[in-house]
């Protein structure tokens, strides 16, 4: 039935003002501090969380209800990074007996990149998503950005 609805907070940050496009009755998680990361994140994924979560929370697009989706994004970033490191060390083609074939890590790179784009887009983390976001005048004056 068409594209997924943009979350209200992200729509407002993007400059949407038409009342018909803003869900005034959208369920809203309790406010508070930056959500804690799930305990299962490894140190590298935790580093991604700590780098991005504060600014996403400040813009209202990361709440306690979003922790699992954002944790999946952080994990995808790490798996992508690790697969790229493997390919950088071993090459994109491997010898399998007398034949050469694509390194299996190439599929991991592709899958995790797609996951990063999909999940990152939900939080405004892709260039295309940022291009449609409008900051308030005071944020522009302060030099703020979605990933500051």
PDB file of C-alpha atoms in Angstrom:
ATOM      1  CA  UNK A   1       0.000   0.000   0.000  1.00  0.00           C
ATOM      2  CA  UNK A   2       2.724   2.441  -0.861  1.00  0.00           C
ATOM      3  CA  UNK A   3       5.870   3.467   0.991  1.00  0.00           C
ATOM      4  CA  UNK A   4       6.173   3.074   4.743  1.00  0.00           C
ATOM      5  CA  UNK A   5       4.921   6.044   6.751  1.00  0.00           C
ATOM      6  CA  UNK A   6       7.640   8.358   8.000  1.00  0.00           C
ATOM      7  CA  UNK A   7       7.773   8.553  11.801  1.00  0.00           C
ATOM      8  CA  UNK A   8       6.209  11.796  13.036  1.00  0.00           C
ATOM      9  CA  UNK A   9       9.388  13.111  14.695  1.00  0.00           C
ATOM     10  CA  UNK A  10      11.387  12.533  11.534  1.00  0.00           C
ATOM     11  CA  UNK A  11       8.645  14.079   9.371  1.00  0.00           C
ATOM     12  CA  UNK A  12       8.636  17.191  11.555  1.00  0.00           C
ATOM     13  CA  UNK A  13      12.447  17.437  11.443  1.00  0.00           C
ATOM     14  CA  UNK A  14      12.171  17.153   7.656  1.00  0.00           C
ATOM     15  CA  UNK A  15       9.870  20.176   7.655  1.00  0.00           C
ATOM     16  CA  UNK A  16       6.488  18.501   7.149  1.00  0.00           C
ATOM     17  CA  UNK A  17       3.763  20.918   8.264  1.00  0.00           C
ATOM     18  CA  UNK A  18       0.587  19.626   6.618  1.00  0.00           C
ATOM     19  CA  UNK A  19      -1.761  18.505   9.420  1.00  0.00           C
ATOM     20  CA  UNK A  20      -3.031  15.621   7.280  1.00  0.00           C
ATOM     21  CA  UNK A  21       0.492  14.192   7.195  1.00  0.00           C
ATOM     22  CA  UNK A  22       1.194  14.527  10.928  1.00  0.00           C
ATOM     23  CA  UNK A  23      -0.278  11.846  13.173  1.00  0.00           C
ATOM     24  CA  UNK A  24      -1.319  13.798  16.257  1.00  0.00           C
ATOM     25  CA  UNK A  25      -2.311  10.559  18.008  1.00  0.00           C
ATOM     26  CA  UNK A  26       0.866   8.593  17.352  1.00  0.00           C
ATOM     27  CA  UNK A  27       1.937   6.526  20.364  1.00  0.00           C
ATOM     28  CA  UNK A  28       4.930   8.119  21.959  1.00  0.00           C
ATOM     29  CA  UNK A  29       7.519   6.481  24.190  1.00  0.00           C
ATOM     30  CA  UNK A  30       8.427   8.157  27.445  1.00  0.00           C
ATOM     31  CA  UNK A  31      11.128  10.818  27.192  1.00  0.00           C
ATOM     32  CA  UNK A  32      14.274  10.772  29.208  1.00  0.00           C
ATOM     33  CA  UNK A  33      17.916  10.138  28.675  1.00  0.00           C
ATOM     34  CA  UNK A  34      19.629   8.537  25.711  1.00  0.00           C
ATOM     35  CA  UNK A  35      18.496   4.895  25.735  1.00  0.00           C
ATOM     36  CA  UNK A  36      20.959   2.366  27.074  1.00  0.00           C
ATOM     37  CA  UNK A  37      22.368  -0.014  24.482  1.00  0.00           C
ATOM     38  CA  UNK A  38      21.370  -3.672  24.731  1.00  0.00           C
ATOM     39  CA  UNK A  39      23.813  -5.800  26.696  1.00  0.00           C
ATOM     40  CA  UNK A  40      24.443  -8.136  23.768  1.00  0.00           C
ATOM     41  CA  UNK A  41      26.288  -5.514  21.692  1.00  0.00           C
ATOM     42  CA  UNK A  42      29.984  -6.232  21.387  1.00  0.00           C
ATOM     43  CA  UNK A  43      32.547  -3.485  22.003  1.00  0.00           C
ATOM     44  CA  UNK A  44      32.730  -2.413  18.369  1.00  0.00           C
ATOM     45  CA  UNK A  45      28.946  -2.147  18.003  1.00  0.00           C
ATOM     46  CA  UNK A  46      28.836  -0.330  21.326  1.00  0.00           C
ATOM     47  CA  UNK A  47      31.302   2.179  19.866  1.00  0.00           C
ATOM     48  CA  UNK A  48      28.930   2.832  16.953  1.00  0.00           C
ATOM     49  CA  UNK A  49      26.052   3.234  19.436  1.00  0.00           C
ATOM     50  CA  UNK A  50      27.982   5.710  21.575  1.00  0.00           C
ATOM     51  CA  UNK A  51      29.037   7.724  18.526  1.00  0.00           C
ATOM     52  CA  UNK A  52      25.553   8.137  17.028  1.00  0.00           C
ATOM     53  CA  UNK A  53      22.924   7.593  19.744  1.00  0.00           C
ATOM     54  CA  UNK A  54      23.281  10.954  21.554  1.00  0.00           C
ATOM     55  CA  UNK A  55      22.678  13.072  18.442  1.00  0.00           C
ATOM     56  CA  UNK A  56      19.833  10.834  17.220  1.00  0.00           C
ATOM     57  CA  UNK A  57      18.181  11.016  20.631  1.00  0.00           C
ATOM     58  CA  UNK A  58      18.585  14.793  20.698  1.00  0.00           C
ATOM     59  CA  UNK A  59      16.693  14.988  17.367  1.00  0.00           C
ATOM     60  CA  UNK A  60      13.916  12.772  18.731  1.00  0.00           C
ATOM     61  CA  UNK A  61      14.440   9.849  16.361  1.00  0.00           C
ATOM     62  CA  UNK A  62      15.978   7.419  18.871  1.00  0.00           C
ATOM     63  CA  UNK A  63      13.869   6.430  21.855  1.00  0.00           C
ATOM     64  CA  UNK A  64      13.743   3.490  24.234  1.00  0.00           C
ATOM     65  CA  UNK A  65      11.324   1.796  21.821  1.00  0.00           C
ATOM     66  CA  UNK A  66      13.917   1.939  19.032  1.00  0.00           C
ATOM     67  CA  UNK A  67      16.837   0.276  20.790  1.00  0.00           C
ATOM     68  CA  UNK A  68      16.618  -3.102  19.056  1.00  0.00           C
ATOM     69  CA  UNK A  69      16.364  -1.609  15.555  1.00  0.00           C
ATOM     70  CA  UNK A  70      19.251   0.755  16.258  1.00  0.00           C
ATOM     71  CA  UNK A  71      21.285  -2.078  17.808  1.00  0.00           C
ATOM     72  CA  UNK A  72      20.743  -4.060  14.583  1.00  0.00           C
ATOM     73  CA  UNK A  73      22.063  -1.058  12.637  1.00  0.00           C
ATOM     74  CA  UNK A  74      25.143  -0.828  14.897  1.00  0.00           C
ATOM     75  CA  UNK A  75      25.786  -4.559  14.486  1.00  0.00           C
ATOM     76  CA  UNK A  76      25.423  -4.300  10.692  1.00  0.00           C
ATOM     77  CA  UNK A  77      28.034  -1.534  10.652  1.00  0.00           C
ATOM     78  CA  UNK A  78      30.466  -3.739  12.565  1.00  0.00           C
ATOM     79  CA  UNK A  79      29.847  -6.872  10.468  1.00  0.00           C
ATOM     80  CA  UNK A  80      30.298  -4.820   7.304  1.00  0.00           C
ATOM     81  CA  UNK A  81      33.537  -3.339   8.626  1.00  0.00           C
ATOM     82  CA  UNK A  82      34.900  -6.772   9.593  1.00  0.00           C
ATOM     83  CA  UNK A  83      34.014  -8.315   6.225  1.00  0.00           C
ATOM     84  CA  UNK A  84      35.712  -5.420   4.420  1.00  0.00           C
ATOM     85  CA  UNK A  85      38.839  -5.993   6.523  1.00  0.00           C
ATOM     86  CA  UNK A  86      38.848  -9.689   5.545  1.00  0.00           C
ATOM     87  CA  UNK A  87      38.547  -8.845   1.848  1.00  0.00           C
ATOM     88  CA  UNK A  88      41.242  -6.183   2.177  1.00  0.00           C
ATOM     89  CA  UNK A  89      43.602  -8.791   3.643  1.00  0.00           C
ATOM     90  CA  UNK A  90      42.650 -11.810   1.520  1.00  0.00           C
ATOM     91  CA  UNK A  91      41.363 -10.275  -1.698  1.00  0.00           C
ATOM     92  CA  UNK A  92      37.933 -10.449  -3.284  1.00  0.00           C
ATOM     93  CA  UNK A  93      38.711 -13.670  -5.181  1.00  0.00           C
ATOM     94  CA  UNK A  94      39.752 -16.951  -3.578  1.00  0.00           C
ATOM     95  CA  UNK A  95      41.104 -20.186  -5.008  1.00  0.00           C
ATOM     96  CA  UNK A  96      38.820 -23.135  -4.520  1.00  0.00           C
ATOM     97  CA  UNK A  97      40.751 -26.108  -5.806  1.00  0.00           C
ATOM     98  CA  UNK A  98      41.654 -25.309  -9.395  1.00  0.00           C
ATOM     99  CA  UNK A  99      39.021 -22.606  -9.775  1.00  0.00           C
ATOM    100  CA  UNK A 100      38.725 -19.072  -8.597  1.00  0.00           C
ATOM    101  CA  UNK A 101      35.569 -17.719  -7.002  1.00  0.00           C
ATOM    102  CA  UNK A 102      34.241 -14.691  -5.232  1.00  0.00           C
ATOM    103  CA  UNK A 103      35.271 -14.446  -1.585  1.00  0.00           C
ATOM    104  CA  UNK A 104      32.300 -15.332   0.683  1.00  0.00           C
ATOM    105  CA  UNK A 105      32.921 -12.124   2.635  1.00  0.00           C
ATOM    106  CA  UNK A 106      31.807 -10.187  -0.450  1.00  0.00           C
ATOM    107  CA  UNK A 107      28.244 -11.396   0.170  1.00  0.00           C
ATOM    108  CA  UNK A 108      28.494 -10.335   3.813  1.00  0.00           C
ATOM    109  CA  UNK A 109      29.634  -6.892   2.690  1.00  0.00           C
ATOM    110  CA  UNK A 110      26.687  -6.579   0.310  1.00  0.00           C
ATOM    111  CA  UNK A 111      24.123  -7.866   2.824  1.00  0.00           C
ATOM    112  CA  UNK A 112      25.337  -5.682   5.662  1.00  0.00           C
ATOM    113  CA  UNK A 113      25.557  -2.587   3.441  1.00  0.00           C
ATOM    114  CA  UNK A 114      21.909  -3.123   2.450  1.00  0.00           C
ATOM    115  CA  UNK A 115      20.965  -3.541   6.107  1.00  0.00           C
ATOM    116  CA  UNK A 116      22.814  -0.336   7.016  1.00  0.00           C
ATOM    117  CA  UNK A 117      21.004   1.624   4.298  1.00  0.00           C
ATOM    118  CA  UNK A 118      17.607   0.218   5.266  1.00  0.00           C
ATOM    119  CA  UNK A 119      17.927   0.607   9.025  1.00  0.00           C
ATOM    120  CA  UNK A 120      20.028   3.758   8.851  1.00  0.00           C
ATOM    121  CA  UNK A 121      17.367   5.367   6.680  1.00  0.00           C
ATOM    122  CA  UNK A 122      14.831   4.811   9.449  1.00  0.00           C
ATOM    123  CA  UNK A 123      16.937   7.069  11.643  1.00  0.00           C
ATOM    124  CA  UNK A 124      17.873   9.627   8.967  1.00  0.00           C
ATOM    125  CA  UNK A 125      21.421   8.281   8.634  1.00  0.00           C
ATOM    126  CA  UNK A 126      21.694   8.073   4.854  1.00  0.00           C
ATOM    127  CA  UNK A 127      22.529  10.999   2.574  1.00  0.00           C
ATOM    128  CA  UNK A 128      19.170  10.755   0.788  1.00  0.00           C
ATOM    129  CA  UNK A 129      17.321  10.880   4.094  1.00  0.00           C
ATOM    130  CA  UNK A 130      19.380  13.831   5.334  1.00  0.00           C
ATOM    131  CA  UNK A 131      18.718  15.708   2.091  1.00  0.00           C
ATOM    132  CA  UNK A 132      15.033  15.769   2.950  1.00  0.00           C
ATOM    133  CA  UNK A 133      15.536  16.985   6.524  1.00  0.00           C
ATOM    134  CA  UNK A 134      15.111  20.641   7.354  1.00  0.00           C
ATOM    135  CA  UNK A 135      16.653  21.935  10.545  1.00  0.00           C
ATOM    136  CA  UNK A 136      15.029  24.650  12.584  1.00  0.00           C
ATOM    137  CA  UNK A 137      16.531  28.095  11.969  1.00  0.00           C
ATOM    138  CA  UNK A 138      18.214  28.150  15.379  1.00  0.00           C
ATOM    139  CA  UNK A 139      19.889  24.786  14.675  1.00  0.00           C
ATOM    140  CA  UNK A 140      21.209  26.045  11.346  1.00  0.00           C
ATOM    141  CA  UNK A 141      22.552  29.182  13.054  1.00  0.00           C
ATOM    142  CA  UNK A 142      24.335  26.989  15.615  1.00  0.00           C
ATOM    143  CA  UNK A 143      25.855  24.856  12.850  1.00  0.00           C
ATOM    144  CA  UNK A 144      24.020  21.770  14.105  1.00  0.00           C
ATOM    145  CA  UNK A 145      23.394  18.726  11.973  1.00  0.00           C
ATOM    146  CA  UNK A 146      21.721  15.383  12.351  1.00  0.00           C
ATOM    147  CA  UNK A 147      25.057  13.742  13.154  1.00  0.00           C
ATOM    148  CA  UNK A 148      26.791  16.450  15.163  1.00  0.00           C
TER     149      UNK A 148
END
